[in-house]
Short mmCIF file of the C-alpha atoms (twelve columns), coordinates in Angstrom:
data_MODEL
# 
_entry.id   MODEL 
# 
loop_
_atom_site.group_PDB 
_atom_site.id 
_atom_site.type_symbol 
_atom_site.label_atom_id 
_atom_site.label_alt_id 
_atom_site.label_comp_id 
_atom_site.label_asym_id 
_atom_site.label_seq_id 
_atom_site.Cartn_x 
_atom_site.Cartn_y 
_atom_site.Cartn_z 
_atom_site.pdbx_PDB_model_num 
ATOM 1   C CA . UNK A 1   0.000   0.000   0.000  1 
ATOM 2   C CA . UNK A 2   1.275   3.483   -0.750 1 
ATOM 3   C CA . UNK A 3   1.855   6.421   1.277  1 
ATOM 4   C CA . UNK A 4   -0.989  8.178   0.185  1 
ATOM 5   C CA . UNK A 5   -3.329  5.299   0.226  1 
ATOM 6   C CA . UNK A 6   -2.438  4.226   3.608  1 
ATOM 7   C CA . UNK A 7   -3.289  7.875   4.580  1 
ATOM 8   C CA . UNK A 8   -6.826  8.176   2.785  1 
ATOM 9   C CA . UNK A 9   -7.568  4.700   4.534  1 
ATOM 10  C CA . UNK A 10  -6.754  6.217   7.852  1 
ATOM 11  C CA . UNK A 11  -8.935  9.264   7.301  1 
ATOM 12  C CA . UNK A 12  -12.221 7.084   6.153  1 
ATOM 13  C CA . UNK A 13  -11.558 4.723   9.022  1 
ATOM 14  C CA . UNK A 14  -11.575 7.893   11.677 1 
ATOM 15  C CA . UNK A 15  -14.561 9.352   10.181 1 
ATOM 16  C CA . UNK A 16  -16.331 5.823   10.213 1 
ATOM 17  C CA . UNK A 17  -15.388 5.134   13.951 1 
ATOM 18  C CA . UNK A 18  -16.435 8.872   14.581 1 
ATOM 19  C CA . UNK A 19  -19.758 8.664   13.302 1 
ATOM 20  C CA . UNK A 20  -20.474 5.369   15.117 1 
ATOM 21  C CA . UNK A 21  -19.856 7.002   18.002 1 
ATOM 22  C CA . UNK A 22  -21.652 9.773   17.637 1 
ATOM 23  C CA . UNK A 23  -25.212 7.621   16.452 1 
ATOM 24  C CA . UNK A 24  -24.585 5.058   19.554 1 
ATOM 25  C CA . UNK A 25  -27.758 4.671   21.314 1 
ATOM 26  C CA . UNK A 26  -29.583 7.334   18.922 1 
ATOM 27  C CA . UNK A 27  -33.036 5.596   18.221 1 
ATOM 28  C CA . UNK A 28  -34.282 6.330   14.830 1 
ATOM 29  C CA . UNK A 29  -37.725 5.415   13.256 1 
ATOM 30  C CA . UNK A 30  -39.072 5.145   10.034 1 
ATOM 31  C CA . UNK A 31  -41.720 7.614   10.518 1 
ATOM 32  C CA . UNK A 32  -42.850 9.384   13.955 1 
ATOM 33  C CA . UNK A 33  -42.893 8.882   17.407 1 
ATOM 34  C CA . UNK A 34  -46.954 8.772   18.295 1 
ATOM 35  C CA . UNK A 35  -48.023 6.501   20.505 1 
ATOM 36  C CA . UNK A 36  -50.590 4.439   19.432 1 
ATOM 37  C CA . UNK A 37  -53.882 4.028   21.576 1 
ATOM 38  C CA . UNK A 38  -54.107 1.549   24.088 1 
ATOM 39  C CA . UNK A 39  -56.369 -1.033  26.062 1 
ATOM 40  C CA . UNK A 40  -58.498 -1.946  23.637 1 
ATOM 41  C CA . UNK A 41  -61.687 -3.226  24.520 1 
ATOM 42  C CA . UNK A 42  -61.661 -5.809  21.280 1 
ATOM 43  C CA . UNK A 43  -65.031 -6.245  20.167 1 
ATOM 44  C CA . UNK A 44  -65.944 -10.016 18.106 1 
ATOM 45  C CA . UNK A 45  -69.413 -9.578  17.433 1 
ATOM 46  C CA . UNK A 46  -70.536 -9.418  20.803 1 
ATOM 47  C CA . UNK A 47  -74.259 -10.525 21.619 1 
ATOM 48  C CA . UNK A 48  -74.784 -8.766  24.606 1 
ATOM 49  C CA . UNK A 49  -75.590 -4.812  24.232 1 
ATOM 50  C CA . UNK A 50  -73.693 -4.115  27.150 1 
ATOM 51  C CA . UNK A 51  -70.448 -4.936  25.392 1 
ATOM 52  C CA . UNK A 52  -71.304 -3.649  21.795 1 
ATOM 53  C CA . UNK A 53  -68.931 -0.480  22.463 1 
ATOM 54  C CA . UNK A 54  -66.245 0.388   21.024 1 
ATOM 55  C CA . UNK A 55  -63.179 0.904   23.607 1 
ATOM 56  C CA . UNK A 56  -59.663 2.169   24.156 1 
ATOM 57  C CA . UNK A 57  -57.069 4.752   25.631 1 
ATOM 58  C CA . UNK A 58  -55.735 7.603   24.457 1 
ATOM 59  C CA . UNK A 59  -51.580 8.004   24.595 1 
ATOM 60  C CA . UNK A 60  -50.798 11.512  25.237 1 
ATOM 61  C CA . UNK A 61  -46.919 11.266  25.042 1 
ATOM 62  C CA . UNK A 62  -44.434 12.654  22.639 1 
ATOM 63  C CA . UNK A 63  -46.868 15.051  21.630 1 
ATOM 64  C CA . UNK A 64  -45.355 18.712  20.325 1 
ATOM 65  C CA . UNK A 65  -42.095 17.001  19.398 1 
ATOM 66  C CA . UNK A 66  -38.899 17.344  17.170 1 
ATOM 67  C CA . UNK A 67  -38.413 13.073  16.342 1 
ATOM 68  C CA . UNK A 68  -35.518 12.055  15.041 1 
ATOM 69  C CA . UNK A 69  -35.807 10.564  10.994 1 
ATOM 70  C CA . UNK A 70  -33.430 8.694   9.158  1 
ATOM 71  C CA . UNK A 71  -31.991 11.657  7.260  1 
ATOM 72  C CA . UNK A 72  -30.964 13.138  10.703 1 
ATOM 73  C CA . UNK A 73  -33.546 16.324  10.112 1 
ATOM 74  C CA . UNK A 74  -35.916 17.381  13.296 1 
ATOM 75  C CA . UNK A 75  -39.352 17.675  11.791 1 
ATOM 76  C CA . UNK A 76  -41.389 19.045  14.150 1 
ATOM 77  C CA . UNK A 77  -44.370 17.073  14.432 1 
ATOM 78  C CA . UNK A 78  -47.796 19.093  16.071 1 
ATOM 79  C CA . UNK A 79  -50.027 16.585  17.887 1 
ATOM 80  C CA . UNK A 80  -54.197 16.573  17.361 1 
ATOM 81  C CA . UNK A 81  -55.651 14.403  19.069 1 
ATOM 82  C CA . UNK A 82  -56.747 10.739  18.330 1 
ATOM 83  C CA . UNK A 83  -59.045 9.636   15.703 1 
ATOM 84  C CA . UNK A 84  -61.482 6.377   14.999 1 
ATOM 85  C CA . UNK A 85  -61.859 4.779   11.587 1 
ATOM 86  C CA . UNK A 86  -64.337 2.542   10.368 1 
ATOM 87  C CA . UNK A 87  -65.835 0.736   7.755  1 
ATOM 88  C CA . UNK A 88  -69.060 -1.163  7.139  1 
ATOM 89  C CA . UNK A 89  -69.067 -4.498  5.802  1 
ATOM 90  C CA . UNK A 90  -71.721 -8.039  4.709  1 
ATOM 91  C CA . UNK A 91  -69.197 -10.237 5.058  1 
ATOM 92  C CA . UNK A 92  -66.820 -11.007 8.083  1 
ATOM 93  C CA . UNK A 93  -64.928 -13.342 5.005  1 
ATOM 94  C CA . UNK A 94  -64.343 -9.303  3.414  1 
ATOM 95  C CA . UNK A 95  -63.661 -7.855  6.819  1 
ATOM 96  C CA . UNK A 96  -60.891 -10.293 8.181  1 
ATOM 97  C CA . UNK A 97  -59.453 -9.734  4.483  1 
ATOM 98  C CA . UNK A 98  -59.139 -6.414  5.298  1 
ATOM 99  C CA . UNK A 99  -57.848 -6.407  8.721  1 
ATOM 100 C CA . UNK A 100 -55.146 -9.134  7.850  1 
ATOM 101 C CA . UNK A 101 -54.530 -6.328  4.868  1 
ATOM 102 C CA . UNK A 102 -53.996 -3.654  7.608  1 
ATOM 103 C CA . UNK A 103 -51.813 -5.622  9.965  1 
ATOM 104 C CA . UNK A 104 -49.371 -6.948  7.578  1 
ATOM 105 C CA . UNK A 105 -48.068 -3.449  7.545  1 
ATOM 106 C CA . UNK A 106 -49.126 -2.060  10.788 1 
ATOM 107 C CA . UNK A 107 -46.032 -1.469  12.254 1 
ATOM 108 C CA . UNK A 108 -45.358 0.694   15.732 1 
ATOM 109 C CA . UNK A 109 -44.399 4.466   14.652 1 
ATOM 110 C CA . UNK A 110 -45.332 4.177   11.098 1 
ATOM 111 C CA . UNK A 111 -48.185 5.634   9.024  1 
ATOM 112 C CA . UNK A 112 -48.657 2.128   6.855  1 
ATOM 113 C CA . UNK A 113 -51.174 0.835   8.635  1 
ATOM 114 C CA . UNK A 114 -53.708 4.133   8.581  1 
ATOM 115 C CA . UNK A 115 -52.787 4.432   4.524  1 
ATOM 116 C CA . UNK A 116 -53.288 1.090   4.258  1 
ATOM 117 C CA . UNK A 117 -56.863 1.619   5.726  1 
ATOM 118 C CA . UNK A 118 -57.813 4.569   4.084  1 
ATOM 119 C CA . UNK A 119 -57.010 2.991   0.600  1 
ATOM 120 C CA . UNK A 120 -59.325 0.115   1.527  1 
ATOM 121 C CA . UNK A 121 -62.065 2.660   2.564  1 
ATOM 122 C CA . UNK A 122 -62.072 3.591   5.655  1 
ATOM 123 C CA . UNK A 123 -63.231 6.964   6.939  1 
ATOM 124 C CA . UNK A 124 -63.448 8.970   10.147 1 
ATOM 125 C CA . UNK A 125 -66.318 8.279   12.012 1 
ATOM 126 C CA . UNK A 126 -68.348 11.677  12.098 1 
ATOM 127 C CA . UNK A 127 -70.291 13.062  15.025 1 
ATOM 128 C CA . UNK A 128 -73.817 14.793  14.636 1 
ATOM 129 C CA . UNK A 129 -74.222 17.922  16.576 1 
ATOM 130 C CA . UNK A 130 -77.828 18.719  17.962 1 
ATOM 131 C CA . UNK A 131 -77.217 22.324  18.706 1 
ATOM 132 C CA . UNK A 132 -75.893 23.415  15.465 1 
ATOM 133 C CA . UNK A 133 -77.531 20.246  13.415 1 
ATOM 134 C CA . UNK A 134 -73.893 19.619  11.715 1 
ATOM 135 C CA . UNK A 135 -71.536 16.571  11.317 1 
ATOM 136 C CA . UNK A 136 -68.112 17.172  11.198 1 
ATOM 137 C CA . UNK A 137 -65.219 14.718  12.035 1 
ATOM 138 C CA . UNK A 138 -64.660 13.051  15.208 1 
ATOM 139 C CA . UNK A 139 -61.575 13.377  17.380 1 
ATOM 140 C CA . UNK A 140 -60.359 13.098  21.014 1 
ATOM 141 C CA . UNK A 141 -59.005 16.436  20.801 1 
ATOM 142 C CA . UNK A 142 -55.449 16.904  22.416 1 
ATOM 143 C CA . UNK A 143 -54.713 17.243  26.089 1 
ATOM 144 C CA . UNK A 144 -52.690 16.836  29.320 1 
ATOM 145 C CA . UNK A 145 -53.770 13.986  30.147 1 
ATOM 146 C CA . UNK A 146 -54.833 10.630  28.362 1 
ATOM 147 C CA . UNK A 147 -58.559 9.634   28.185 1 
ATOM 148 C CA . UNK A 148 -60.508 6.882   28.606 1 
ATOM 149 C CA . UNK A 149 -63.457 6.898   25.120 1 
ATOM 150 C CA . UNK A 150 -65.963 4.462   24.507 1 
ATOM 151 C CA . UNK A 151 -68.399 4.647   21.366 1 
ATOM 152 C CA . UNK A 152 -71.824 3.228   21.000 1 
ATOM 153 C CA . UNK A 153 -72.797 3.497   17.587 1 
ATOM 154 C CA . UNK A 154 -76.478 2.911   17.631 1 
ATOM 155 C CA . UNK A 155 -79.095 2.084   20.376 1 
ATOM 156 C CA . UNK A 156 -80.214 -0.319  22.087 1 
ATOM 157 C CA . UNK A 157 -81.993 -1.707  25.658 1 
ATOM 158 C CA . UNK A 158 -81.103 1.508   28.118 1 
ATOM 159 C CA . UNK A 159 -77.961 2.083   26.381 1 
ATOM 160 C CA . UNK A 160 -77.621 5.619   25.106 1 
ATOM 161 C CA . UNK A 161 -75.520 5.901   21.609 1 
ATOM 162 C CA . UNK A 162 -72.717 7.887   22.036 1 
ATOM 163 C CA . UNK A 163 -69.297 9.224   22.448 1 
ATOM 164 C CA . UNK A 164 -68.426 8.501   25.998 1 
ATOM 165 C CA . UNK A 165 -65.009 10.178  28.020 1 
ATOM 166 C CA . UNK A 166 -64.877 7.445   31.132 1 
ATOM 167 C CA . UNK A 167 -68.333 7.334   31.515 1 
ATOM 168 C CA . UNK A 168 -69.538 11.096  30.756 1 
ATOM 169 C CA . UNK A 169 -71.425 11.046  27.543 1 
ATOM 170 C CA . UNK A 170 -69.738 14.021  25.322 1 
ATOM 171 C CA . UNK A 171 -72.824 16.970  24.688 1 
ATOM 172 C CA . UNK A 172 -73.055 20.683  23.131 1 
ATOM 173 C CA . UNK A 173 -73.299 23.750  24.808 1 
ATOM 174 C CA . UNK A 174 -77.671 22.519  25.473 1 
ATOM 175 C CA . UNK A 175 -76.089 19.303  27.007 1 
ATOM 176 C CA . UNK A 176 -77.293 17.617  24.457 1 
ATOM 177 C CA . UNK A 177 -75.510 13.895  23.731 1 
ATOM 178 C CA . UNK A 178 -73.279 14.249  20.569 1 
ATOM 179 C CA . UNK A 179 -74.064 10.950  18.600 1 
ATOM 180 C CA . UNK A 180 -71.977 8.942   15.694 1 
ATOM 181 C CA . UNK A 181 -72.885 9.355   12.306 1 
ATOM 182 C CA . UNK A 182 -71.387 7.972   9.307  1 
ATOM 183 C CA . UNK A 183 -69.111 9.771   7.051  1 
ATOM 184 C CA . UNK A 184 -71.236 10.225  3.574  1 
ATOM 185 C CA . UNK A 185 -70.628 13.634  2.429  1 
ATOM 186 C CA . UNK A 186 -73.806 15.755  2.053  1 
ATOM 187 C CA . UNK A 187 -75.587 13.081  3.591  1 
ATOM 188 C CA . UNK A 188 -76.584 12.330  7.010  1 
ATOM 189 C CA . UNK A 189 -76.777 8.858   8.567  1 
ATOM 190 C CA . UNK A 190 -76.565 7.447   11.348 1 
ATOM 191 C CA . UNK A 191 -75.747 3.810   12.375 1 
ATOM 192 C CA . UNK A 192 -79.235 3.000   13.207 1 
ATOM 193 C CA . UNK A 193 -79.605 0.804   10.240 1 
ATOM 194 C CA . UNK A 194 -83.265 -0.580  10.808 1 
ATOM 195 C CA . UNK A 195 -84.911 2.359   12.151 1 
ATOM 196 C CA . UNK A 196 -86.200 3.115   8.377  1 
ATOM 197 C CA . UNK A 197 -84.877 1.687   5.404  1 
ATOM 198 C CA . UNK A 198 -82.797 4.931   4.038  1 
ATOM 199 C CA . UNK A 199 -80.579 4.286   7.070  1 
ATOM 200 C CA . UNK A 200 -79.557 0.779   5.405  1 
ATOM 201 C CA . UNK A 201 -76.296 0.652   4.068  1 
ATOM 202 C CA . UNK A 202 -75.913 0.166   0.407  1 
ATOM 203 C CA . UNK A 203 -73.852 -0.826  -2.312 1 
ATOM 204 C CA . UNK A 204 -73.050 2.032   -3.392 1 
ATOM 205 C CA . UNK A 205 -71.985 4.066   -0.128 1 
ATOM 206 C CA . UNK A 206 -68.486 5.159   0.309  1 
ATOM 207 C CA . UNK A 207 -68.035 3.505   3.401  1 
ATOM 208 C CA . UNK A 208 -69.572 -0.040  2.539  1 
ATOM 209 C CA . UNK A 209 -67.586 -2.852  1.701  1 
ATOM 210 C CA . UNK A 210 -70.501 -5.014  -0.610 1 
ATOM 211 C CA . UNK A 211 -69.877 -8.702  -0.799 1 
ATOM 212 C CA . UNK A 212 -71.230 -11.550 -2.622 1 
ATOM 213 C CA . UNK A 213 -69.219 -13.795 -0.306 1 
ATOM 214 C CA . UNK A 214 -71.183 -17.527 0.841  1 
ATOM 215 C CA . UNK A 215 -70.855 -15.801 4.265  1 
ATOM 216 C CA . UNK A 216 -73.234 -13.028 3.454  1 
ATOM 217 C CA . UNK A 217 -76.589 -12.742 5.802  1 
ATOM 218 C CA . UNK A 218 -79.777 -10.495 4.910  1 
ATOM 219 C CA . UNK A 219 -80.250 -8.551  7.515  1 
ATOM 220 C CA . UNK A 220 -77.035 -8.563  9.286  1 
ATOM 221 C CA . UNK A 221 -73.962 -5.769  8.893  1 
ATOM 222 C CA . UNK A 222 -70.634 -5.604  10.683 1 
ATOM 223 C CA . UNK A 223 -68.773 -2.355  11.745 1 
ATOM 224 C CA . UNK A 224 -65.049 -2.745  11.925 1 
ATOM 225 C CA . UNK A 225 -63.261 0.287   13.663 1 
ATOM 226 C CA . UNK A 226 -59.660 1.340   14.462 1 
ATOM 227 C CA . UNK A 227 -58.061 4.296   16.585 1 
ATOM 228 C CA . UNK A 228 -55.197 6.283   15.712 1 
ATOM 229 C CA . UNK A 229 -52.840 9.292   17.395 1 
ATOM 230 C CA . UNK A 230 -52.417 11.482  14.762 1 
ATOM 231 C CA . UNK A 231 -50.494 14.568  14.084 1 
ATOM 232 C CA . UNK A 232 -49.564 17.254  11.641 1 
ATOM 233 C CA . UNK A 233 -45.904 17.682  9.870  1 
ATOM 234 C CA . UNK A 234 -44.167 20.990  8.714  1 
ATOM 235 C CA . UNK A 235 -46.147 20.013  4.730  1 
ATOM 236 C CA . UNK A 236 -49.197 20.289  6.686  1 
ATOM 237 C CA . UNK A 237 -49.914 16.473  6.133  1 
ATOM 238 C CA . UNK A 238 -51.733 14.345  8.773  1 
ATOM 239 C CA . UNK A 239 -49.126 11.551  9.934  1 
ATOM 240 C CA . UNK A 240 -50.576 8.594   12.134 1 
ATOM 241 C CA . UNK A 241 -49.424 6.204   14.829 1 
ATOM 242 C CA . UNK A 242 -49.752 2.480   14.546 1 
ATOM 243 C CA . UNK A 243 -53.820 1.810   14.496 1 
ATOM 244 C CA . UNK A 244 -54.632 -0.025  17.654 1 
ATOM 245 C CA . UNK A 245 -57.967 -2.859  16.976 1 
ATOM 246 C CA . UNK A 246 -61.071 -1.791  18.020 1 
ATOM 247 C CA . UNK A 247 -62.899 -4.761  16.991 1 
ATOM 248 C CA . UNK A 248 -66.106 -5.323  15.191 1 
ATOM 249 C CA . UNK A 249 -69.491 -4.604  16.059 1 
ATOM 250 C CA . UNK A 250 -72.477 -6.606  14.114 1 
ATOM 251 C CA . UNK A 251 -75.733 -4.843  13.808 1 
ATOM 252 C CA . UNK A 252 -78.813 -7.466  12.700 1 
ATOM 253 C CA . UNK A 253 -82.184 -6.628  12.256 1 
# 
């Protein structure tokens, strides 16, 4: 080996050993730092009213953060809140496709698994607003503290539908209940599927998933739901954490 080569070698070894040391310990992740939800309250078609909710936990943490990313630049990440997703399906043959779909990219601190749901269909589950008569997104707005929701989509026995903090039903200014309502556009709908027949899910509606599958019942629809912590990069994009499993919920006539 020459002079100079031996002395280029040394340099590229030194800068090598320098940036190992300096990255040691440095934990870097492929998207974000949001914590997922926790403590789900996994729903399997449950029979019994008292346990067709759906459940979980907000996670609070690393919220108003500059995360670490792979290219070593701070992007400064402002936290939202926590949002539910769902999707309305025939056919728990469709559904499970779907969630086995979602989970083979769901990974912790990524976005996948959200994108993955919204390209199958998915949408934010919308509230209805009695004061002003408007529906508008749902979220678990951003706090000090994490928060313990629970959603009843439609009625049933001496349950009251919905959105729940611990076990105070959410209301307007007239303390009137805010309830669930799907996410149709112009339209408004709520979950009550058999209360008169233009509540029925069809075909056609963005957040269906229509099968033809063997499995198929008349009368009978599943809701399949997933939380998220979501935030808002410097491009003014939504990013999400891994979707926790809410479950589904099966609505018959």
């Amino acid at each position: 080996m020459t002079k100079g080569s031996s002395q280029l070698f040394e340099i590229i070894l030194i800068i090598s050993l320098c940036f190992s040391l300096c990255t040691c310990g440095l934990e870097v992740y492929e998207e974000n730092m949001l914590y997922a939800p926790r403590d789900s309250g996994y729903r399997a078609g449950e029979p019994d009213p008292s346990f067709r909710t759906f459940i979980f936990t907000t996670s609070e943490d690393y919220k108003d953060s500059y995360l670490e990313y792979p290219n070593n630049e701070n992007v400064y990440l402002n936290f939202q809140g926590t949002k539910v997703f769902y999707r309305i399906y025939n056919s728990l043959t469709a559904l499970n496709s779907d969630r086995y779909s979602i989970e083979s990219v769901n990974a912790e601190f990524s976005s996948a698994g959200a994108n993955r749901a919204i390209t199958l269909g998915f949408k934010e589950i919308s509230k209805f607003t009695p004061k002003t008569s408007k529906v508008s997104y749902f979220k678990v707005a951003n706090s000090d503290k994490d928060k313990n929701v629970e959603i009843r989509v439609y009625p049933e026995a001496e349950y009251q539908v919905g959105f729940f903090l611990g076990k105070e039903p959410m209301c307007d200014y007239e303390n009137n209940i805010i309830v669930p309502y799907r996410s149709l556009g112009s339209a408004q709908k709520d979950f009550n599927f058999f209360e008169d027949t233009d509540k029925n899910p069809k075909k056609e509606d963005e957040d269906v998933n229509f099968s033809e599958n063997s499995d198929v019942t008349e009368g009978a629809w599943y809701i399949a739901a997933y939380a998220a912590s979501y935030a808002i990069n410097v491009s003014f994009n939504n990013v999400y954490s891994q979707l926790l499993d809410l479950g589904y919920i099966k609505i018959e006539e």
